[in-house]
Amino acid sequence: ELPIALTTGQFVTATATHLAGGTSEFSACADVNPIVMVTTQSPSLLTGQTGQLKVTLSHPAGVGGVSITFTSDSPVITAPDPVTIPVNETSIDVPVTASTTPGTANITVAAVGFASGSTSIAVSLRTMTLNATSPLVAVGHTLTGTLALDEAAVADVVASLVSDNPSKVSVSTNVVTTGANNSSATFVISGNGAGSAIITATVAGFAPATLSITATTSSLISLGSNVTVAPGNDVGLPLS
């Protein structure tokens, strides 16, 4: 029994002394309760984002390295493939990617001869918005609608569009695609009959977006936009 308390990761050296006072003999250093730890600088990810895990041993890997395996308790984060920490090294960085489903995953790391460690990562849905050049559209006329993502798309993002009252307000397409490296895409909204409708956009990995549009038989006047006027000058606005 050791006369002092030791914590995980500390080393202890045992000393043997001859009863007659001979030369002492020292044992090799031994790690107390060796453990493999895992941490992340990305405890929160958005769907589709990539984060980083850091796996750390309580002492350097021996000859042949130390094989590390991973498990995840949720499909929101897929467990990485096994990796090896090379000889004399104590840590390795491992990427992880969030799925298109929100939630929390506990990632556990294990290695033979080491107590396991774990960390958690929360995954949230990305966001998008729907907007139009006006909340009103005249019956028999159209508006331009825009789907805007929270950040530029890494790959094509294909969203489904639906109007809950197409006899009053309809959309020109059932899908709208935001191309890679872009953050928005447009579509056409048509006024078909007096009344209101809610347009909804959905796509995996994003929170749904909605837009309320009212079709009216009243006369609408649209003023021109993006007009530049110098101080002290006048300019006409186009009406439509």
Short mmCIF file of C-alpha atoms in Angstrom, two decimals:
data_model
loop_
_atom_site.label_atom_id
_atom_site.label_comp_id
_atom_site.label_asym_id
_atom_site.label_seq_id
_atom_site.Cartn_x
_atom_site.Cartn_y
_atom_site.Cartn_z
CA GLU A 1 0.00 0.00 0.00
CA LEU A 2 1.39 3.38 -1.00
CA PRO A 3 1.81 5.98 1.75
CA ILE A 4 0.44 8.80 -0.49
CA ALA A 5 -2.53 9.24 -2.81
CA LEU A 6 -1.81 9.22 -6.52
CA THR A 7 -4.00 10.50 -9.32
CA THR A 8 -4.48 9.08 -12.78
CA GLY A 9 -1.53 9.83 -15.06
CA GLN A 10 1.08 10.12 -12.30
CA PHE A 11 4.06 7.78 -12.20
CA VAL A 12 5.44 5.78 -9.29
CA THR A 13 8.91 4.27 -8.91
CA ALA A 14 9.33 1.33 -6.55
CA THR A 15 12.64 1.10 -4.64
CA ALA A 16 14.03 -2.14 -3.20
CA THR A 17 16.66 -1.88 -0.43
CA HIS A 18 18.77 -4.80 0.89
CA LEU A 19 18.22 -5.48 4.61
CA ALA A 20 21.96 -5.29 5.18
CA GLY A 21 22.07 -1.85 3.64
CA GLY A 22 23.29 -2.86 0.23
CA THR A 23 22.82 -0.97 -3.03
CA SER A 24 19.23 -0.01 -3.81
CA GLU A 25 17.55 -1.35 -6.95
CA PHE A 26 15.04 0.81 -8.82
CA SER A 27 12.16 -0.53 -10.84
CA ALA A 28 10.94 0.93 -14.13
CA CYS A 29 8.41 3.74 -13.90
CA ALA A 30 4.81 2.54 -14.03
CA ASP A 31 1.80 4.69 -14.99
CA VAL A 32 -0.91 4.76 -12.32
CA ASN A 33 -4.32 3.88 -13.78
CA PRO A 34 -3.44 4.61 -17.46
CA ILE A 35 -6.29 6.30 -19.32
CA VAL A 36 -7.11 7.44 -22.84
CA MET A 37 -8.89 10.79 -22.91
CA VAL A 38 -10.88 12.53 -25.64
CA THR A 39 -11.77 16.21 -25.93
CA THR A 40 -13.23 18.43 -28.64
CA GLN A 41 -12.91 22.08 -29.57
CA SER A 42 -16.29 21.77 -31.29
CA PRO A 43 -18.83 20.70 -28.62
CA SER A 44 -21.57 22.16 -30.83
CA LEU A 45 -21.86 21.57 -34.58
CA LEU A 46 -24.41 22.42 -37.23
CA THR A 47 -25.69 19.61 -39.44
CA GLY A 48 -23.12 18.67 -42.06
CA GLN A 49 -20.26 20.48 -40.32
CA THR A 50 -16.93 18.84 -39.46
CA GLY A 51 -15.33 19.08 -36.03
CA GLN A 52 -12.16 17.76 -34.44
CA LEU A 53 -11.52 15.29 -31.63
CA LYS A 54 -8.21 15.18 -29.74
CA VAL A 55 -7.34 11.78 -28.28
CA THR A 56 -4.67 11.85 -25.56
CA LEU A 57 -2.89 9.04 -23.68
CA SER A 58 -1.77 9.45 -20.08
CA HIS A 59 1.71 8.25 -21.13
CA PRO A 60 3.52 7.96 -24.49
CA ALA A 61 2.70 5.04 -26.75
CA GLY A 62 5.13 2.13 -26.68
CA VAL A 63 6.63 0.15 -29.55
CA GLY A 64 4.04 -0.45 -32.24
CA GLY A 65 1.88 2.45 -31.08
CA VAL A 66 -1.51 2.31 -29.40
CA SER A 67 -4.64 1.45 -31.40
CA ILE A 68 -7.65 3.65 -30.61
CA THR A 69 -11.24 2.64 -31.34
CA PHE A 70 -14.35 4.83 -31.25
CA THR A 71 -18.04 4.27 -30.55
CA SER A 72 -20.98 6.68 -30.80
CA ASP A 73 -24.31 6.26 -29.04
CA SER A 74 -26.23 8.28 -31.64
CA PRO A 75 -26.38 8.46 -35.46
CA VAL A 76 -26.07 12.26 -35.30
CA ILE A 77 -22.29 11.67 -35.20
CA THR A 78 -20.78 8.62 -36.90
CA ALA A 79 -17.95 7.02 -34.93
CA PRO A 80 -14.59 7.59 -36.67
CA ASP A 81 -12.56 4.67 -37.98
CA PRO A 82 -9.83 3.28 -35.67
CA VAL A 83 -6.53 5.20 -35.53
CA THR A 84 -3.08 4.49 -34.08
CA ILE A 85 -1.10 6.85 -31.87
CA PRO A 86 2.53 6.32 -32.98
CA VAL A 87 5.33 5.20 -30.67
CA ASN A 88 6.51 7.90 -28.23
CA GLU A 89 3.51 10.10 -29.08
CA THR A 90 0.70 10.90 -26.64
CA SER A 91 -2.07 12.36 -28.83
CA ILE A 92 -3.73 12.43 -32.24
CA ASP A 93 -6.39 14.64 -33.89
CA VAL A 94 -9.37 12.90 -35.49
CA PRO A 95 -12.11 14.60 -37.61
CA VAL A 96 -15.82 13.92 -37.05
CA THR A 97 -18.75 15.03 -39.22
CA ALA A 98 -22.30 15.79 -38.11
CA SER A 99 -25.16 14.09 -39.95
CA THR A 100 -28.32 15.85 -41.16
CA THR A 101 -30.16 14.94 -37.94
CA PRO A 102 -30.09 17.13 -34.81
CA GLY A 103 -29.32 15.68 -31.38
CA THR A 104 -26.45 14.84 -29.04
CA ALA A 105 -23.90 12.07 -29.39
CA ASN A 106 -21.55 10.67 -26.76
CA ILE A 107 -18.25 9.59 -28.33
CA THR A 108 -16.24 6.99 -26.40
CA VAL A 109 -12.59 6.11 -27.06
CA ALA A 110 -10.95 2.86 -25.99
CA ALA A 111 -7.50 1.27 -26.07
CA VAL A 112 -6.16 -1.99 -24.68
CA GLY A 113 -4.59 -1.43 -21.27
CA PHE A 114 -6.15 2.02 -20.81
CA ALA A 115 -9.33 3.16 -19.10
CA SER A 116 -11.70 4.62 -21.70
CA GLY A 117 -12.75 8.25 -22.01
CA SER A 118 -15.68 10.05 -23.60
CA THR A 119 -16.98 13.42 -24.74
CA SER A 120 -20.28 14.72 -26.12
CA ILE A 121 -21.13 16.76 -29.22
CA ALA A 122 -24.46 18.52 -29.80
CA VAL A 123 -25.73 18.88 -33.39
CA SER A 124 -28.21 21.60 -34.35
CA LEU A 125 -30.16 22.21 -37.56
CA ARG A 126 -28.93 24.85 -39.95
CA THR A 127 -31.33 27.66 -40.85
CA MET A 128 -32.78 29.16 -44.02
CA THR A 129 -35.30 31.91 -44.73
CA LEU A 130 -37.96 32.61 -47.35
CA ASN A 131 -38.75 36.14 -48.46
CA ALA A 132 -40.42 37.93 -51.36
CA THR A 133 -40.33 41.37 -52.90
CA SER A 134 -43.73 42.03 -51.29
CA PRO A 135 -46.15 40.25 -48.93
CA LEU A 136 -48.90 41.02 -51.49
CA VAL A 137 -49.37 39.76 -55.02
CA ALA A 138 -52.12 40.86 -57.37
CA VAL A 139 -54.32 38.13 -58.79
CA GLY A 140 -53.01 37.29 -62.25
CA HIS A 141 -49.56 38.66 -61.44
CA THR A 142 -46.30 37.27 -60.03
CA LEU A 143 -43.64 38.03 -57.44
CA THR A 144 -40.05 36.90 -57.05
CA GLY A 145 -39.40 34.71 -54.03
CA THR A 146 -35.97 33.98 -52.56
CA LEU A 147 -34.69 31.09 -50.49
CA ALA A 148 -31.63 32.18 -48.47
CA LEU A 149 -29.32 29.79 -46.59
CA ASP A 150 -27.47 30.73 -43.40
CA GLU A 151 -24.15 30.27 -45.24
CA ALA A 152 -22.91 29.36 -48.70
CA ALA A 153 -23.66 25.77 -49.72
CA VAL A 154 -20.73 23.35 -49.91
CA ALA A 155 -22.71 21.20 -52.36
CA ASP A 156 -26.08 21.69 -54.07
CA VAL A 157 -28.92 22.16 -51.56
CA VAL A 158 -32.26 21.03 -53.01
CA ALA A 159 -35.27 22.27 -51.03
CA SER A 160 -38.89 21.26 -51.48
CA LEU A 161 -41.42 24.10 -51.90
CA VAL A 162 -45.13 23.82 -51.21
CA SER A 163 -48.04 26.24 -50.88
CA ASP A 164 -50.81 25.27 -48.47
CA ASN A 165 -53.39 27.07 -50.64
CA PRO A 166 -52.29 26.86 -54.29
CA SER A 167 -55.70 27.95 -55.59
CA LYS A 168 -54.86 31.37 -54.11
CA VAL A 169 -51.04 31.48 -54.19
CA SER A 170 -48.81 29.02 -56.01
CA VAL A 171 -45.08 28.56 -56.62
CA SER A 172 -43.46 27.99 -59.99
CA THR A 173 -41.58 24.86 -58.92
CA ASN A 174 -41.81 22.13 -56.31
CA VAL A 175 -38.05 22.25 -55.72
CA VAL A 176 -35.52 25.06 -55.65
CA THR A 177 -31.79 24.39 -55.84
CA THR A 178 -29.10 26.52 -54.27
CA GLY A 179 -25.91 25.67 -56.11
CA ALA A 180 -22.55 24.96 -54.50
CA ASN A 181 -20.77 28.10 -53.24
CA ASN A 182 -24.04 30.07 -53.39
CA SER A 183 -26.27 31.07 -50.49
CA SER A 184 -29.59 31.80 -52.23
CA ALA A 185 -31.90 30.84 -55.08
CA THR A 186 -35.06 32.41 -56.53
CA PHE A 187 -38.46 31.17 -57.63
CA VAL A 188 -41.74 32.70 -58.87
CA ILE A 189 -44.88 33.24 -56.76
CA SER A 190 -48.21 33.60 -58.58
CA GLY A 191 -51.47 35.15 -57.41
CA ASN A 192 -54.34 32.90 -58.51
CA GLY A 193 -57.30 34.07 -56.45
CA ALA A 194 -58.06 36.43 -53.58
CA GLY A 195 -56.81 34.89 -50.34
CA SER A 196 -53.71 33.95 -48.39
CA ALA A 197 -51.28 31.05 -48.38
CA ILE A 198 -48.20 29.93 -46.49
CA ILE A 199 -45.26 28.74 -48.56
CA THR A 200 -42.98 26.24 -46.80
CA ALA A 201 -39.46 25.16 -47.73
CA THR A 202 -37.97 21.94 -46.33
CA VAL A 203 -34.64 20.17 -46.79
CA ALA A 204 -32.73 17.64 -44.69
CA GLY A 205 -30.40 19.25 -42.19
CA PHE A 206 -32.24 22.59 -42.08
CA ALA A 207 -35.06 23.95 -39.97
CA PRO A 208 -38.15 24.54 -42.18
CA ALA A 209 -38.73 28.08 -43.48
CA THR A 210 -42.14 29.68 -44.11
CA LEU A 211 -43.48 32.72 -45.96
CA SER A 212 -46.99 34.18 -45.81
CA ILE A 213 -48.30 35.72 -49.06
CA THR A 214 -51.68 37.32 -49.73
CA ALA A 215 -53.19 37.48 -53.22
CA THR A 216 -55.48 40.44 -53.75
CA THR A 217 -57.80 41.79 -56.43
CA SER A 218 -57.10 45.36 -55.24
CA SER A 219 -54.95 47.56 -57.44
CA LEU A 220 -51.32 47.53 -56.35
CA ILE A 221 -48.73 50.18 -57.11
CA SER A 222 -45.07 49.23 -57.07
CA LEU A 223 -42.38 51.89 -56.74
CA GLY A 224 -39.01 51.46 -58.38
CA SER A 225 -36.06 50.52 -56.20
CA ASN A 226 -32.27 50.85 -56.15
CA VAL A 227 -32.40 54.48 -57.24
CA THR A 228 -29.41 56.74 -56.55
CA VAL A 229 -30.00 60.46 -56.01
CA ALA A 230 -27.26 63.06 -55.55
CA PRO A 231 -27.81 65.66 -52.76
CA GLY A 232 -30.01 68.51 -54.01
CA ASN A 233 -31.18 66.65 -57.10
CA ASP A 234 -34.49 65.08 -58.09
CA VAL A 235 -35.18 61.78 -59.82
CA GLY A 236 -38.35 60.10 -60.97
CA LEU A 237 -39.45 56.73 -59.63
CA PRO A 238 -40.99 54.24 -62.05
CA LEU A 239 -44.47 53.04 -61.09
CA SER A 240 -45.98 49.71 -62.01
#
